[in-house]
CSV table of C-alpha atoms and ligand atoms in Angstrom, one decimal:
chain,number,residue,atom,x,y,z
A,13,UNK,CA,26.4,3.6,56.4
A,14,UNK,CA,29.7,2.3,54.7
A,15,UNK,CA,31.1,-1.1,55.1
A,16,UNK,CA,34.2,0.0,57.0
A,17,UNK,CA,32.1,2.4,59.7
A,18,UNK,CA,29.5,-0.6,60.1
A,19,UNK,CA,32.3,-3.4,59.8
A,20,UNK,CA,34.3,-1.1,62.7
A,21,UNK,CA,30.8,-1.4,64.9
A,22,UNK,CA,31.1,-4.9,65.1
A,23,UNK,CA,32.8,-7.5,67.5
A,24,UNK,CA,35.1,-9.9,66.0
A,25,UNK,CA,32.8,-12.8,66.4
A,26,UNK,CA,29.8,-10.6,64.5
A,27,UNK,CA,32.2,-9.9,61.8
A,28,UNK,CA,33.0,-13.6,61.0
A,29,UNK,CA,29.4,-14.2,60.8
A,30,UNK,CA,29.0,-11.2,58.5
A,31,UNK,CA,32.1,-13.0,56.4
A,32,UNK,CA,30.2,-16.1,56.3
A,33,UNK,CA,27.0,-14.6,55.1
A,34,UNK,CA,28.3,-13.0,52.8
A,35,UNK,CA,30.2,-16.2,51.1
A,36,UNK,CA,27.5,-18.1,51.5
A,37,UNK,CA,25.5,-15.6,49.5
A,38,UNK,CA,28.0,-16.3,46.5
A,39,UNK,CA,29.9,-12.6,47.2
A,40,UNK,CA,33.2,-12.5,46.4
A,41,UNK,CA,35.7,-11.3,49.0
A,42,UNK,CA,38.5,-9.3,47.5
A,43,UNK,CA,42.1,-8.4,49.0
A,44,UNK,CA,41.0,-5.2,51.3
A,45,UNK,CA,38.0,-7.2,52.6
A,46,UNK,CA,37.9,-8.1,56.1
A,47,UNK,CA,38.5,-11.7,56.2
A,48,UNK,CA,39.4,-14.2,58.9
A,49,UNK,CA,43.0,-15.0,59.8
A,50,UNK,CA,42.5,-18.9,59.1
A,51,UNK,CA,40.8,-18.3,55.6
A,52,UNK,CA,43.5,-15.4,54.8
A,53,UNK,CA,46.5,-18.3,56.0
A,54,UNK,CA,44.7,-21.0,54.0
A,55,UNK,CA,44.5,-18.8,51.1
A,56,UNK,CA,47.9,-18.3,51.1
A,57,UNK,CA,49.3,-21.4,51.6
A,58,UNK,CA,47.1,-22.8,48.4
A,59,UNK,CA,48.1,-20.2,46.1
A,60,UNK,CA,51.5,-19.5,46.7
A,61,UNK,CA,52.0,-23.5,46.4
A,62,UNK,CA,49.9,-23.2,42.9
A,63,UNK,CA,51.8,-20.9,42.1
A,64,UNK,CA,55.5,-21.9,42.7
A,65,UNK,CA,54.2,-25.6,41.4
A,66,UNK,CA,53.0,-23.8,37.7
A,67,UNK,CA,56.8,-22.5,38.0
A,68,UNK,CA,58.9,-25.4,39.2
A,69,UNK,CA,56.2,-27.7,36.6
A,70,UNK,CA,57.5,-25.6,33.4
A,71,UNK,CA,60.9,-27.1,34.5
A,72,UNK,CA,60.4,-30.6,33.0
A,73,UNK,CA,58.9,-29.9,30.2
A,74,UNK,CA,61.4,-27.0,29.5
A,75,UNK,CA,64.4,-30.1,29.3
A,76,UNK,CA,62.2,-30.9,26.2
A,77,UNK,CA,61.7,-28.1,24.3
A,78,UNK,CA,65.4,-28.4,23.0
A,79,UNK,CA,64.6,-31.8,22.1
A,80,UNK,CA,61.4,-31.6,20.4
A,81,UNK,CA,61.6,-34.2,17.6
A,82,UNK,CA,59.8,-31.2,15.3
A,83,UNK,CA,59.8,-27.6,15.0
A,84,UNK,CA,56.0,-27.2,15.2
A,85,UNK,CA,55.8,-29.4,18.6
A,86,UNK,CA,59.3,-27.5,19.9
A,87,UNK,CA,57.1,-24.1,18.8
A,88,UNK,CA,53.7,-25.9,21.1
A,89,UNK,CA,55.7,-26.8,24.0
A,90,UNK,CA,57.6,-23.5,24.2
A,91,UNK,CA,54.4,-21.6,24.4
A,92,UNK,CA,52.9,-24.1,27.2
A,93,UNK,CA,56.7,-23.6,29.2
A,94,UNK,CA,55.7,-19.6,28.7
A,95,UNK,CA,52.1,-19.7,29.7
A,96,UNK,CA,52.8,-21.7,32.8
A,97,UNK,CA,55.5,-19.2,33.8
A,98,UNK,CA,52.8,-16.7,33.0
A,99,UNK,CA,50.3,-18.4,35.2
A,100,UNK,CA,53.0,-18.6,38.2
A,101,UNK,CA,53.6,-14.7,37.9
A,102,UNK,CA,49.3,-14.2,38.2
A,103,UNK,CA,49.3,-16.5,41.4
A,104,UNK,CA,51.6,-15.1,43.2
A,105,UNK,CA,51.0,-11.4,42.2
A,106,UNK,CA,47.4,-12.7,44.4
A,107,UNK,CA,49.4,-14.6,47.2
A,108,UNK,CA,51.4,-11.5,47.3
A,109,UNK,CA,48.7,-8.9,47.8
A,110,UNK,CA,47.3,-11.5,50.4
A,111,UNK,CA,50.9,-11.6,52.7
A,112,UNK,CA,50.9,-8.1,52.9
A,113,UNK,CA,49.1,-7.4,55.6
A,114,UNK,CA,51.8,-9.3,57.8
A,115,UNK,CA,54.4,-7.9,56.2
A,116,UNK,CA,55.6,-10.7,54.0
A,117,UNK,CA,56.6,-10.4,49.8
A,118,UNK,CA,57.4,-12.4,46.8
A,119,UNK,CA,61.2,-12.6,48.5
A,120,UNK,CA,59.5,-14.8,51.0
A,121,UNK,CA,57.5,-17.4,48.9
A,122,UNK,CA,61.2,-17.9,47.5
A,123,UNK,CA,62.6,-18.6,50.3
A,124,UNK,CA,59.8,-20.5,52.0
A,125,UNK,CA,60.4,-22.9,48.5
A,126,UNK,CA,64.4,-23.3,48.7
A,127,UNK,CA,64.3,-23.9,52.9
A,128,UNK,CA,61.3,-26.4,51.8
A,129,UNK,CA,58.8,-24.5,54.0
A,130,UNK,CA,56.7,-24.2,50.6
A,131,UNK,CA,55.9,-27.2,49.0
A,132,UNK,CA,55.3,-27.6,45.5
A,133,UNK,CA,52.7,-30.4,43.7
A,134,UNK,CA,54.2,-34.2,43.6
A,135,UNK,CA,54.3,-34.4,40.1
A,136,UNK,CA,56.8,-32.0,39.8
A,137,UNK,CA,59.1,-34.0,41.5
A,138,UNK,CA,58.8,-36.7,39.0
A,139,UNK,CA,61.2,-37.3,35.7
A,140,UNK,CA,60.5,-36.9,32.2
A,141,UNK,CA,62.8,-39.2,30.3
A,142,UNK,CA,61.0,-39.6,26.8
A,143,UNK,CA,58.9,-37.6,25.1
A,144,UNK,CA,56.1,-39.9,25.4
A,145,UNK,CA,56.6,-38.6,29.4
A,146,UNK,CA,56.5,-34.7,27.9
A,147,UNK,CA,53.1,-35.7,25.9
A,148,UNK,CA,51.4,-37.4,29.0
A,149,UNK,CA,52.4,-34.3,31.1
A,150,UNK,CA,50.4,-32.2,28.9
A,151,UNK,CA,47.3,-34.4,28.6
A,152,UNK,CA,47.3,-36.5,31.7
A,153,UNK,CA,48.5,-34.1,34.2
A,154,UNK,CA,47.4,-30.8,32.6
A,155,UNK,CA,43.8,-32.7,32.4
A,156,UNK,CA,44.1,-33.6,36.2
A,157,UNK,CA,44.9,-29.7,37.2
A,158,UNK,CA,41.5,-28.7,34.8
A,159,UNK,CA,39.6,-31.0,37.0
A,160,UNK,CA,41.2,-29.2,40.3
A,161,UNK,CA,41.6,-26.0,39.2
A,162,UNK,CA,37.7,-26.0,37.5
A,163,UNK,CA,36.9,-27.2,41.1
A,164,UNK,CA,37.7,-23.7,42.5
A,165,UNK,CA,36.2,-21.1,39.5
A,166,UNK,CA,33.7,-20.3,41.9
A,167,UNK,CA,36.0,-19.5,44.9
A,168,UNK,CA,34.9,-16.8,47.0
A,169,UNK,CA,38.2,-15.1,47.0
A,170,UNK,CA,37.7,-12.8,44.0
A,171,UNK,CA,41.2,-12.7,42.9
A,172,UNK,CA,42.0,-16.2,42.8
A,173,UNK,CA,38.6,-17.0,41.4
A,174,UNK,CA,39.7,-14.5,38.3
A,175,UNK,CA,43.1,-15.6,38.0
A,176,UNK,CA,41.7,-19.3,37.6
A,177,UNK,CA,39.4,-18.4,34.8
A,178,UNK,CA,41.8,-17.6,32.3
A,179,UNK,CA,44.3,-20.4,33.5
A,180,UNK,CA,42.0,-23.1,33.0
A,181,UNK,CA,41.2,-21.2,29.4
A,182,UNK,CA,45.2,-22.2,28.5
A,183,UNK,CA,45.0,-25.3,30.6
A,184,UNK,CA,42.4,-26.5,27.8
A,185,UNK,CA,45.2,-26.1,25.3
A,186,UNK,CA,47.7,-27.6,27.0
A,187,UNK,CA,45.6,-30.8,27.5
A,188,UNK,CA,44.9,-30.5,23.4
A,189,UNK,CA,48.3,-30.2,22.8
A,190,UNK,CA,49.2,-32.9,25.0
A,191,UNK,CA,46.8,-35.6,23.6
A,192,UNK,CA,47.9,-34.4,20.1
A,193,UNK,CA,51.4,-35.5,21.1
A,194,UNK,CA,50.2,-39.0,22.6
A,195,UNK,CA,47.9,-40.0,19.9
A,196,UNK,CA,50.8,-39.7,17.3
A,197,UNK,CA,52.5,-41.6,19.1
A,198,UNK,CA,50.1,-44.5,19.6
A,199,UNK,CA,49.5,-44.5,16.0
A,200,UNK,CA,53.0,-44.7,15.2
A,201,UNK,CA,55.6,-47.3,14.9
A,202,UNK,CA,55.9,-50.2,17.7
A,203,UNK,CA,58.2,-48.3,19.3
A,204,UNK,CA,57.0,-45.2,20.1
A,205,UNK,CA,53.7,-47.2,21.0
A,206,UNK,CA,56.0,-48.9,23.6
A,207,UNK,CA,57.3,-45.3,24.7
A,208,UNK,CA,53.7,-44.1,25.8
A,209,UNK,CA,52.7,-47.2,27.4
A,210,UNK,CA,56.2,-46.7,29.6
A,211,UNK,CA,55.0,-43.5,30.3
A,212,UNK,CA,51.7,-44.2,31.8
A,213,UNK,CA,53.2,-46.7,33.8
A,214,UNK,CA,55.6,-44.5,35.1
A,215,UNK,CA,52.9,-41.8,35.9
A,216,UNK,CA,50.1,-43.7,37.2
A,217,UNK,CA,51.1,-43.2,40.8
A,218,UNK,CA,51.7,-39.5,40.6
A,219,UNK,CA,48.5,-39.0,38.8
A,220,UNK,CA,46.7,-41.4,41.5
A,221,UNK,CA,48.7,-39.0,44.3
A,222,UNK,CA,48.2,-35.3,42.2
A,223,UNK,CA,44.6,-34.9,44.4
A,224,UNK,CA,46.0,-35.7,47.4
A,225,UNK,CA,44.7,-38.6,50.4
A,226,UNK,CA,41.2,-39.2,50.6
A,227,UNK,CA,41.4,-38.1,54.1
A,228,UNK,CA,43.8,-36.3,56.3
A,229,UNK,CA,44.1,-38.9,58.7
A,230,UNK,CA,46.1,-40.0,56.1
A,231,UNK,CA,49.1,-38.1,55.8
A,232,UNK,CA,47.3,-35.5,58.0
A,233,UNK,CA,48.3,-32.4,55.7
A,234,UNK,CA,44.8,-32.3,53.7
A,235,UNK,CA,43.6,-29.0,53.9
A,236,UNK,CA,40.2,-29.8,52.0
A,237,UNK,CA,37.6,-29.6,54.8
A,238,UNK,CA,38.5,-25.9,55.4
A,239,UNK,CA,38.6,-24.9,51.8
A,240,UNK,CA,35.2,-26.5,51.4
A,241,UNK,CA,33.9,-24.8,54.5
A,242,UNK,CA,35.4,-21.4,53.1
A,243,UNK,CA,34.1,-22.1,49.5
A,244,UNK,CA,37.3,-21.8,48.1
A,245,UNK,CA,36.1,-25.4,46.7
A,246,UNK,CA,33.5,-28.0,46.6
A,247,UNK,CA,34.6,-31.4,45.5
A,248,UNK,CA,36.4,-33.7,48.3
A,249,UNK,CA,40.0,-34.8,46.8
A,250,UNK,CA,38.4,-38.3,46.4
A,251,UNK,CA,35.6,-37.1,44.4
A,252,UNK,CA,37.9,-34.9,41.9
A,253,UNK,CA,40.0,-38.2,41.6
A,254,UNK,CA,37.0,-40.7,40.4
A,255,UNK,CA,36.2,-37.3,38.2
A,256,UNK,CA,39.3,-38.0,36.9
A,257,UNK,CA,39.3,-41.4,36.3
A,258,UNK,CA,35.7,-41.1,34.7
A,259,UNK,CA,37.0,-38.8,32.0
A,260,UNK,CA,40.1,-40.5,31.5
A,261,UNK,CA,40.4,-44.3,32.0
A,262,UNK,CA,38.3,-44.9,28.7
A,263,UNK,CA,40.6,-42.6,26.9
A,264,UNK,CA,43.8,-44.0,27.5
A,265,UNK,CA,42.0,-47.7,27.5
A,266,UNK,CA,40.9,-46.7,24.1
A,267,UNK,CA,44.4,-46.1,22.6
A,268,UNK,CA,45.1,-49.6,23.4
A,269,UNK,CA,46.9,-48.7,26.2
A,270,UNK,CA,47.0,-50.6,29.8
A,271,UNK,CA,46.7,-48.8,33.0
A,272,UNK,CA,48.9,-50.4,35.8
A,273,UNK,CA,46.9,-51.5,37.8
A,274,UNK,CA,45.1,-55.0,38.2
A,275,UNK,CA,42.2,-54.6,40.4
A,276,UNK,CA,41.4,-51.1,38.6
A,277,UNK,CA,37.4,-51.3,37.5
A,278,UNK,CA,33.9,-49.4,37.6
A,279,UNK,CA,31.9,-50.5,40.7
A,280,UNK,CA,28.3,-50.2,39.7
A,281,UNK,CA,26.3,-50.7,42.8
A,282,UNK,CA,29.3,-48.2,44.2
A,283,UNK,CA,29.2,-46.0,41.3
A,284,UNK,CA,32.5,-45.7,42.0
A,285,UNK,CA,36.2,-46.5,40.5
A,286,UNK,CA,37.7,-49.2,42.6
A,287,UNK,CA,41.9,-48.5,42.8
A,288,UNK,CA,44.8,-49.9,44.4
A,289,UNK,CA,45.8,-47.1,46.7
A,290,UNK,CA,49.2,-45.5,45.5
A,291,UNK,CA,51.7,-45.4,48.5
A,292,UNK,CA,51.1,-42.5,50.4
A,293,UNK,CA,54.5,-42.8,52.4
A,294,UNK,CA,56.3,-41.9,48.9
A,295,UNK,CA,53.9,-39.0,48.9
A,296,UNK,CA,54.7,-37.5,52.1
A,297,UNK,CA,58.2,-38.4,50.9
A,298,UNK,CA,58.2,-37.0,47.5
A,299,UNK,CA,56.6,-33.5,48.9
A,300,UNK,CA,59.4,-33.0,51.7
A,301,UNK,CA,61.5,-32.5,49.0
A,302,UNK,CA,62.8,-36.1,48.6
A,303,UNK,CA,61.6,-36.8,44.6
A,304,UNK,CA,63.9,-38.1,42.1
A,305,UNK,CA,64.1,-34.5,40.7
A,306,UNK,CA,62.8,-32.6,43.9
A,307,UNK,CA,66.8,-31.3,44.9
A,308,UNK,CA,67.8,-30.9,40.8
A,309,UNK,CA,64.7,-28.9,40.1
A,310,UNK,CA,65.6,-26.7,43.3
A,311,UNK,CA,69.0,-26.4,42.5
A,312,UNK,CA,68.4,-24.7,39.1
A,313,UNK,CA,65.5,-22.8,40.4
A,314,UNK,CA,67.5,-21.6,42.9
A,315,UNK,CA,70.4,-20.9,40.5
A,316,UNK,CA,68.2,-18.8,38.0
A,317,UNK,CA,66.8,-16.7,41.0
A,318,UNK,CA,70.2,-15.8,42.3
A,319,UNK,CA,71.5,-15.3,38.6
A,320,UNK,CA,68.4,-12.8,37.7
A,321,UNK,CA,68.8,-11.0,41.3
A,322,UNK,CA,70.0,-7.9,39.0
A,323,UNK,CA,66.8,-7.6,36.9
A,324,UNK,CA,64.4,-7.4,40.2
A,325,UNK,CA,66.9,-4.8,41.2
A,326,UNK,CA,67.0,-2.7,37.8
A,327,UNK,CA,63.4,-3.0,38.2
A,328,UNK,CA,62.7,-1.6,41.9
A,329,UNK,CA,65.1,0.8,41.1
A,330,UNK,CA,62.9,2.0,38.0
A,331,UNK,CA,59.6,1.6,40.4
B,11,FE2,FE1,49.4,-23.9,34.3
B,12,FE2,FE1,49.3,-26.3,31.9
């Protein structure tokens, strides 16, 4: 029997069960597969906000590229701008193929992002006034969307599980690249030592917010326990932030750099990182649209779209 006449035997309650088997057994569901409407809506809301956030995050790091203090870093951060462009265009190709069984498109996502409907990731919000803040993008932040985006590798949505594997490959670089910026720096003159350490401190928070509250009675917008029960992920947003802080803290600590943040340390009988909790007002704050760059950022998205509105047509028309 195929799967369509013995998926059309079954009541809707039999064919959830049947989903969850089958996820549970490590399958993969792809974009024809029956699937229920909650995992289909949580799907979509994940990756089209991954996506739009690799697009609106190639925006501050683009303001650098023309101010690169070399031409090989203006050649390494014009390829990381491309490849995060790049990785944009994969996601939503699979939140697009997703939508269209309600009748929604890539027109859509866009507007869902300029009416602020679709949110994109706090740290995109943020400014990058030196290029110490362009270098700790690339390592800091990059590194904390490896430790996310590794989370999900195994997701049981096919497509999103495929997409991820080659974005984390060229995540890896990006983090390279970015630590190659920030330990010139700390090697270099008192100055541009002074230039990272600003940086960090102006970070910290976002990085501290980038995994989201530990719990959604915090802000009560974390999604987590339904991607965990799907297996999109596996890892709590509290547990990929101590990952985080494991791999990291010694790094930057190691530079001779401070992290801002008095009562910071390694519980041992906890096993845990102990952290002053960043404000999660700002966050809800910063997400509605309400950044220091959030309305700017928009702005010139929104500009470029309206601009380019003649290539999407010369390209349906060539369809
Ligand atoms: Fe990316
Ligand atoms: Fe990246």
């Amino acid at each position: 029997m195929s799967d369509v006449v013995f998926l059309n035997q079954l009541t809707e309650q039999e064919k959830y069960r049947h989903f969850l088997m089958r996820i549970e057994a490590g399958e993969k569901i792809e974009a024809d597969d029956w699937m229920p409407d909650e995992y289909r809506s949580t799907l979509i809301k994940l990756i089209s906000m991954h996506g739009i956030s690799e697009i609106m995050g190639a925006l501050p790091e683009k303001e650098w590229v023309p101010k690169a203090p070399s031409l090989k870093r203006k050649l390494g951060i014009m390829a990381k701008v491309q490849d995060e462009m790049g990785h944009g265009q994969l996601l939503l190709r699979v939140a697009e193929d997703l939508m269209k069984p309600l009748g929604k498109t890539r027109e859509d996502i866009m507007g869902d992002l300029f009416s602020g409907r679709l949110k994109f990731h706090n740290v995109f919000h943020m400014e990058a006034p030196t290029w110490g803040d362009a270098g700790l993008i690339g390592w800091l932040v990059d590194g904390a969307a490896i430790i996310s985006q590794t989370n999900m590798l195994n997701a049981s949505y096919g497509p999103y599980a495929r997409a991820l594997k080659r974005i984390c490959a060229e995540e890896v670089f990006h983090a390279q690249h970015g630590e190659a910026i920030i330990m010139a720096l700390a090697e270099g003159t008192n100055e541009q030592r002074t230039m990272v350490q600003e940086a960090v401190n102006r970070w910290w928070e976002a990085l501290l917010m980038f995994f989201g509250p530990a719990d959604a009675s915090t802000t009560g917008t974390s999604k987590q326990d339904i991607t965990i029960k799907y297996r999109i992920r596996t890892k709590t947003n509290e547990q990929l932030r101590q990952d985080f802080f494991s791999k990291y803290i010694p790094r930057v600590l190691s530079l001779g750099l401070t992290l801002p943040d008095e009562t910071l340390h390694f519980d041992q009988e906890q096993a845990l990182w102990v952290y002053k909790q960043p404000d999660w007002n700002r966050f809800k704050e910063i997400i509605k649209n309400n950044g220091p760059k959030s309305k700017e950022r928009l702005e010139l998205r929104k500009t470029a779209y309206i601009e380019n509105q003649w290539v999407r047509e010369a390209l349906n028309m060539a369809k």
